[in-house]
Amino acid sequence: MVKFLRKPGPVPNPARSSMVVRIPEIKAMKIAAHIGVKDEAELIERCIGHLRRIGVSQFIVCDMGSTDGTAGILERQRSDDFHIIMLSNREADAEWLRRNETAIRDIDADWLLFLDADEFPLPAAGSLHGILAGTAADLLSVPRYNVAIGPNGPYLPTELGPERYGEVELIVEAVADFRRSLAKDPDIPWIRAVPAPKIAVRPKAIGRLLQGVHDIVPAGPITRAPAQGLLIAHLALSTPERFRRKIDNIREFFAHHDAYAGPDIAWHWRRWAGLADRGEIDGEFARSVFSVQFLDALRRDGIVRSAAEMLRGAAP
């Protein structure tokens, strides 16, 4: 049997074809940061510059009545993508929530990080985009570690890129049952604590904010996950002068919000205020400055590790 094959026709020339192939437009991810600040003139420009370098393009900064020059620094940054909320500790807690929730509803971003001015997110590859694009979750819990302080200051380089993460020394293991241990032995350095994580969240998932913004009330069912390849270096203490300003601001906070705070919220702030009343606050700072020998011992025990060690193998 003879099979008759159909003679092939001419191959279409794409240049002459009337059909236009449209490539779907890929929307660039927009990342925003919400920063709480009060008297952080030493850190705020460094914080903002670092966030821009790792991919943050929009900012909501809530200044709680800074008097040390922070407000002027922020004002010079003001733009369509840099929103400033000016409040004070005299404002009711409900007003803080209302103003910040309104600002968040108006922002056009795919992800929003909640930070303070002394918190520096360190993505393994140096950019947040790969980490956030690679998750299906609506909310990521980002671990936070205190930066160790040595005789020459905090172990946190001014320029923070992956090539410098080996110089970032973090306290990654807390004293067991830290609050009770500290009550029994006041000579334990407070900086040995491991603070609670912070969050990165899709703005549309936010129903309401919670004070401190370590979590949210979601707008509906959401998925949560631990952040992979991302941590926060927390520069809680850096200089005695900045620590004393922090104590003054703590006193102001409790003068207006004592009933709201209660004994268990910011308990370490109450402890610091008590130490200041007894003239012991300089000793508290001094205990958190580790000698080279003590820091070496903490490294050997795995209590202190570099950011590079913590993030090793995690770059997306």
CSV table of C-alpha atoms in Angstrom, one decimal:
chain,number,residue,atom,x,y,z
A,1,MET,CA,0.0,0.0,0.0
A,2,VAL,CA,1.3,3.4,-1.0
A,3,LYS,CA,0.9,6.1,1.6
A,4,PHE,CA,0.5,9.6,0.1
A,5,LEU,CA,2.3,12.1,2.2
A,6,ARG,CA,1.0,15.6,2.3
A,7,LYS,CA,3.5,18.0,0.9
A,8,PRO,CA,4.6,20.3,3.7
A,9,GLY,CA,3.7,23.9,3.3
A,10,PRO,CA,6.1,26.9,3.7
A,11,VAL,CA,7.5,27.5,7.2
A,12,PRO,CA,5.9,30.6,8.6
A,13,ASN,CA,8.3,33.5,9.0
A,14,PRO,CA,7.9,35.0,12.4
A,15,ALA,CA,9.0,38.4,11.1
A,16,ARG,CA,6.0,38.4,8.7
A,17,SER,CA,3.5,36.8,10.9
A,18,SER,CA,0.6,38.9,12.0
A,19,MET,CA,0.6,37.1,15.3
A,20,VAL,CA,2.3,38.9,18.2
A,21,VAL,CA,3.7,36.8,21.0
A,22,ARG,CA,3.2,38.7,24.2
A,23,ILE,CA,5.6,37.9,27.1
A,24,PRO,CA,3.9,38.2,30.5
A,25,GLU,CA,5.1,41.1,32.4
A,26,ILE,CA,6.9,40.1,35.6
A,27,LYS,CA,6.1,42.5,38.4
A,28,ALA,CA,9.0,43.6,40.5
A,29,MET,CA,8.6,42.7,44.1
A,30,LYS,CA,8.1,45.7,46.4
A,31,ILE,CA,9.4,45.4,50.0
A,32,ALA,CA,8.6,47.8,52.7
A,33,ALA,CA,9.8,48.3,56.3
A,34,HIS,CA,8.0,49.7,59.3
A,35,ILE,CA,10.5,51.1,61.7
A,36,GLY,CA,9.8,52.2,65.3
A,37,VAL,CA,12.3,54.8,66.5
A,38,LYS,CA,12.9,57.0,69.6
A,39,ASP,CA,16.2,58.9,70.0
A,40,GLU,CA,18.3,56.8,67.6
A,41,ALA,CA,20.4,59.6,65.9
A,42,GLU,CA,23.4,57.4,66.1
A,43,LEU,CA,21.8,54.5,64.2
A,44,ILE,CA,18.9,55.6,62.1
A,45,GLU,CA,20.7,56.6,58.9
A,46,ARG,CA,22.8,53.4,59.1
A,47,CYS,CA,19.6,51.4,59.6
A,48,ILE,CA,17.8,53.0,56.6
A,49,GLY,CA,20.9,52.7,54.3
A,50,HIS,CA,21.3,49.0,55.2
A,51,LEU,CA,17.6,48.3,54.4
A,52,ARG,CA,17.9,50.0,51.1
A,53,ARG,CA,20.9,47.9,50.2
A,54,ILE,CA,19.1,44.7,50.9
A,55,GLY,CA,16.1,45.5,48.8
A,56,VAL,CA,13.7,47.7,50.9
A,57,SER,CA,12.3,50.5,48.7
A,58,GLN,CA,9.4,51.8,50.9
A,59,PHE,CA,9.4,53.0,54.5
A,60,ILE,CA,6.9,53.8,57.2
A,61,VAL,CA,8.8,55.3,60.2
A,62,CYS,CA,7.1,55.9,63.4
A,63,ASP,CA,9.0,58.4,65.6
A,64,MET,CA,7.8,58.5,69.2
A,65,GLY,CA,8.9,62.1,69.9
A,66,SER,CA,12.7,62.0,69.4
A,67,THR,CA,14.6,64.9,70.8
A,68,ASP,CA,18.2,64.0,69.8
A,69,GLY,CA,18.2,65.0,66.2
A,70,THR,CA,16.5,61.8,64.8
A,71,ALA,CA,13.4,63.8,63.7
A,72,GLY,CA,15.6,66.1,61.5
A,73,ILE,CA,17.4,63.1,59.9
A,74,LEU,CA,14.0,61.5,59.1
A,75,GLU,CA,12.6,64.7,57.6
A,76,ARG,CA,15.5,64.8,55.1
A,77,GLN,CA,14.4,61.4,53.9
A,78,ARG,CA,10.7,62.2,53.5
A,79,SER,CA,9.4,61.3,50.0
A,80,ASP,CA,6.5,59.5,48.4
A,81,ASP,CA,8.2,56.2,49.4
A,82,PHE,CA,9.3,57.4,52.9
A,83,HIS,CA,6.4,58.1,55.2
A,84,ILE,CA,6.9,59.5,58.7
A,85,ILE,CA,4.4,59.2,61.5
A,86,MET,CA,5.1,61.6,64.4
A,87,LEU,CA,3.6,60.5,67.8
A,88,SER,CA,4.7,60.8,71.4
A,89,ASN,CA,4.5,58.7,74.5
A,90,ARG,CA,1.6,60.9,75.6
A,91,GLU,CA,-0.6,59.4,72.9
A,92,ALA,CA,-3.1,56.7,73.9
A,93,ASP,CA,-2.1,53.2,72.7
A,94,ALA,CA,-5.2,53.1,70.5
A,95,GLU,CA,-4.0,56.2,68.7
A,96,TRP,CA,-0.6,54.6,68.0
A,97,LEU,CA,-2.4,51.6,66.5
A,98,ARG,CA,-4.9,53.7,64.5
A,99,ARG,CA,-2.2,55.9,62.9
A,100,ASN,CA,0.1,53.0,62.0
A,101,GLU,CA,-2.6,50.7,60.7
A,102,THR,CA,-3.8,53.6,58.4
A,103,ALA,CA,-0.3,54.0,57.0
A,104,ILE,CA,0.1,50.3,56.4
A,105,ARG,CA,-3.3,50.1,54.5
A,106,ASP,CA,-2.1,52.9,52.2
A,107,ILE,CA,1.2,51.3,51.3
A,108,ASP,CA,1.8,49.5,48.0
A,109,ALA,CA,4.1,46.6,48.8
A,110,ASP,CA,4.2,42.8,48.6
A,111,TRP,CA,6.0,42.4,51.9
A,112,LEU,CA,6.4,44.4,55.1
A,113,LEU,CA,9.1,44.0,57.7
A,114,PHE,CA,8.5,45.2,61.3
A,115,LEU,CA,11.7,46.5,62.9
A,116,ASP,CA,13.2,48.9,65.3
A,117,ALA,CA,16.0,51.3,64.4
A,118,ASP,CA,18.6,49.0,66.2
A,119,GLU,CA,17.7,45.9,64.2
A,120,PHE,CA,19.6,44.9,61.0
A,121,PRO,CA,18.2,42.1,58.9
A,122,LEU,CA,20.9,39.9,57.4
A,123,PRO,CA,19.8,37.9,54.4
A,124,ALA,CA,22.2,35.1,53.5
A,125,ALA,CA,22.8,36.2,49.9
A,126,GLY,CA,22.7,39.9,50.7
A,127,SER,CA,19.2,40.5,49.3
A,128,LEU,CA,15.7,40.0,50.7
A,129,HIS,CA,14.1,39.4,47.3
A,130,GLY,CA,15.1,35.8,46.8
A,131,ILE,CA,14.1,34.8,50.3
A,132,LEU,CA,10.7,36.5,50.2
A,133,ALA,CA,10.0,35.3,46.6
A,134,GLY,CA,10.8,31.8,47.5
A,135,THR,CA,8.2,31.4,50.2
A,136,ALA,CA,4.5,30.6,49.9
A,137,ALA,CA,3.8,31.6,53.5
A,138,ASP,CA,2.0,34.8,54.4
A,139,LEU,CA,4.0,35.5,57.5
A,140,LEU,CA,7.6,34.7,58.3
A,141,SER,CA,9.0,34.6,61.8
A,142,VAL,CA,12.6,36.1,61.7
A,143,PRO,CA,15.0,35.1,64.5
A,144,ARG,CA,16.7,37.9,66.4
A,145,TYR,CA,19.9,37.8,68.3
A,146,ASN,CA,21.8,40.4,70.4
A,147,VAL,CA,25.1,41.6,69.0
A,148,ALA,CA,28.0,40.9,71.4
A,149,ILE,CA,30.0,43.8,72.7
A,150,GLY,CA,33.7,43.6,73.2
A,151,PRO,CA,36.3,46.0,74.6
A,152,ASN,CA,36.3,47.9,71.3
A,153,GLY,CA,32.5,48.1,70.9
A,154,PRO,CA,29.8,46.0,69.3
A,155,TYR,CA,30.8,43.2,66.8
A,156,LEU,CA,28.8,44.8,64.0
A,157,PRO,CA,30.7,46.3,61.0
A,158,THR,CA,29.4,49.6,59.6
A,159,GLU,CA,29.0,48.1,56.1
A,160,LEU,CA,27.0,44.9,56.3
A,161,GLY,CA,27.2,42.5,53.4
A,162,PRO,CA,27.6,38.8,53.2
A,163,GLU,CA,31.4,39.2,53.0
A,164,ARG,CA,31.4,40.8,56.4
A,165,TYR,CA,28.9,38.4,58.2
A,166,GLY,CA,31.9,36.6,59.7
A,167,GLU,CA,32.6,39.7,61.8
A,168,VAL,CA,29.0,39.9,63.2
A,169,GLU,CA,29.2,38.1,66.6
A,170,LEU,CA,25.7,37.1,67.9
A,171,ILE,CA,24.6,35.6,71.2
A,172,VAL,CA,22.5,32.7,70.0
A,173,GLU,CA,21.9,30.7,73.1
A,174,ALA,CA,20.3,32.3,76.2
A,175,VAL,CA,20.8,31.4,79.8
A,176,ALA,CA,18.1,28.8,80.7
A,177,ASP,CA,14.9,30.3,82.1
A,178,PHE,CA,16.5,33.7,81.7
A,179,ARG,CA,14.1,35.9,83.7
A,180,ARG,CA,14.2,33.6,86.7
A,181,SER,CA,17.9,33.1,86.4
A,182,LEU,CA,18.5,36.8,86.3
A,183,ALA,CA,16.3,37.4,89.4
A,184,LYS,CA,18.5,34.9,91.3
A,185,ASP,CA,21.8,36.2,90.0
A,186,PRO,CA,21.7,39.9,89.0
A,187,ASP,CA,25.3,39.7,87.8
A,188,ILE,CA,24.2,37.8,84.7
A,189,PRO,CA,24.7,40.1,81.7
A,190,TRP,CA,21.3,41.1,80.3
A,191,ILE,CA,22.7,40.8,76.8
A,192,ARG,CA,22.9,37.0,77.3
A,193,ALA,CA,19.2,36.9,76.5
A,194,VAL,CA,17.9,35.9,73.1
A,195,PRO,CA,15.0,38.3,72.3
A,196,ALA,CA,11.7,37.3,70.6
A,197,PRO,CA,11.6,37.1,66.8
A,198,LYS,CA,10.2,39.8,64.6
A,199,ILE,CA,8.0,39.3,61.5
A,200,ALA,CA,7.8,39.8,57.8
A,201,VAL,CA,4.3,39.7,56.5
A,202,ARG,CA,2.2,40.2,53.3
A,203,PRO,CA,0.3,43.5,54.0
A,204,LYS,CA,-3.0,42.1,52.8
A,205,ALA,CA,-2.8,39.5,55.5
A,206,ILE,CA,-2.8,42.1,58.3
A,207,GLY,CA,-6.1,42.6,60.1
A,208,ARG,CA,-4.8,44.6,63.1
A,209,LEU,CA,-1.5,45.4,64.6
A,210,LEU,CA,-0.3,44.4,68.1
A,211,GLN,CA,1.8,46.6,70.3
A,212,GLY,CA,5.5,45.9,69.7
A,213,VAL,CA,4.5,44.1,66.4
A,214,HIS,CA,6.1,40.8,67.1
A,215,ASP,CA,2.9,39.4,65.6
A,216,ILE,CA,-0.4,40.6,64.1
A,217,VAL,CA,-4.0,39.8,64.2
A,218,PRO,CA,-4.5,38.4,60.7
A,219,ALA,CA,-7.3,39.5,58.3
A,220,GLY,CA,-8.2,35.8,57.8
A,221,PRO,CA,-6.6,32.4,57.6
A,222,ILE,CA,-2.9,32.7,56.9
A,223,THR,CA,0.1,30.5,56.6
A,224,ARG,CA,3.1,31.0,58.9
A,225,ALA,CA,6.7,29.8,58.6
A,226,PRO,CA,10.1,30.4,60.0
A,227,ALA,CA,12.3,32.5,57.8
A,228,GLN,CA,15.0,30.6,56.0
A,229,GLY,CA,18.3,32.3,55.2
A,230,LEU,CA,17.4,35.4,57.2
A,231,LEU,CA,18.1,36.7,60.7
A,232,ILE,CA,18.2,40.0,62.6
A,233,ALA,CA,21.3,41.4,64.3
A,234,HIS,CA,19.9,43.3,67.3
A,235,LEU,CA,22.2,46.2,68.5
A,236,ALA,CA,20.4,46.5,71.8
A,237,LEU,CA,23.4,48.1,73.6
A,238,SER,CA,26.2,50.0,72.0
A,239,THR,CA,27.4,52.9,74.1
A,240,PRO,CA,26.7,54.0,77.7
A,241,GLU,CA,25.3,57.3,76.4
A,242,ARG,CA,22.8,55.6,74.2
A,243,PHE,CA,21.9,53.3,77.1
A,244,ARG,CA,21.2,56.2,79.4
A,245,ARG,CA,18.9,57.8,76.8
A,246,LYS,CA,17.1,54.5,76.6
A,247,ILE,CA,16.5,54.5,80.3
A,248,ASP,CA,15.1,58.1,80.2
A,249,ASN,CA,12.7,57.0,77.4
A,250,ILE,CA,11.7,54.0,79.5
A,251,ARG,CA,10.8,56.3,82.4
A,252,GLU,CA,8.7,58.5,80.0
A,253,PHE,CA,7.0,55.4,78.6
A,254,PHE,CA,5.9,54.1,82.0
A,255,ALA,CA,4.8,57.6,83.1
A,256,HIS,CA,2.1,57.4,80.5
A,257,HIS,CA,1.5,53.7,79.9
A,258,ASP,CA,2.2,52.0,83.2
A,259,ALA,CA,-1.3,50.4,83.4
A,260,TYR,CA,-1.2,49.2,79.9
A,261,ALA,CA,2.3,47.7,80.2
A,262,GLY,CA,1.6,45.6,83.3
A,263,PRO,CA,4.3,43.7,85.1
A,264,ASP,CA,5.1,41.2,82.4
A,265,ILE,CA,5.3,43.4,79.3
A,266,ALA,CA,8.8,44.8,78.9
A,267,TRP,CA,9.8,43.5,82.3
A,268,HIS,CA,13.4,44.1,81.5
A,269,TRP,CA,12.6,47.8,81.1
A,270,ARG,CA,11.2,47.8,84.6
A,271,ARG,CA,14.3,46.2,85.9
A,272,TRP,CA,16.5,48.8,84.1
A,273,ALA,CA,14.5,51.6,85.6
A,274,GLY,CA,14.9,50.1,89.1
A,275,LEU,CA,18.7,49.8,88.5
A,276,ALA,CA,18.8,53.4,87.4
A,277,ASP,CA,16.9,54.4,90.6
A,278,ARG,CA,19.7,52.7,92.6
A,279,GLY,CA,22.5,54.3,90.6
A,280,GLU,CA,23.5,50.9,89.2
A,281,ILE,CA,22.8,51.4,85.5
A,282,ASP,CA,26.5,51.9,84.5
A,283,GLY,CA,27.3,48.6,86.1
A,284,GLU,CA,24.5,46.9,84.0
A,285,PHE,CA,26.2,48.2,80.8
A,286,ALA,CA,29.6,47.2,82.0
A,287,ARG,CA,28.5,43.6,82.6
A,288,SER,CA,27.4,43.4,78.9
A,289,VAL,CA,30.9,44.3,77.6
A,290,PHE,CA,32.7,41.0,77.3
A,291,SER,CA,36.4,40.5,77.6
A,292,VAL,CA,38.3,38.8,74.8
A,293,GLN,CA,38.8,35.8,77.0
A,294,PHE,CA,35.2,35.5,78.1
A,295,LEU,CA,34.0,35.9,74.5
A,296,ASP,CA,36.4,33.2,73.3
A,297,ALA,CA,34.9,30.9,76.0
A,298,LEU,CA,31.3,31.7,74.8
A,299,ARG,CA,32.4,30.9,71.2
A,300,ARG,CA,33.9,27.5,72.3
A,301,ASP,CA,30.6,26.7,74.0
A,302,GLY,CA,28.5,27.6,70.9
A,303,ILE,CA,26.8,30.4,72.9
A,304,VAL,CA,28.3,33.1,70.5
A,305,ARG,CA,28.4,32.4,66.8
A,306,SER,CA,29.0,34.6,63.8
A,307,ALA,CA,26.1,35.5,61.4
A,308,ALA,CA,28.1,33.7,58.7
A,309,GLU,CA,28.0,30.5,60.7
A,310,MET,CA,24.2,30.9,61.4
A,311,LEU,CA,23.4,31.5,57.7
A,312,ARG,CA,25.9,29.1,56.2
A,313,GLY,CA,24.4,27.1,53.3
A,314,ALA,CA,21.1,29.1,53.5
A,315,ALA,CA,21.6,31.4,50.5
A,316,PRO,CA,18.7,30.8,48.0
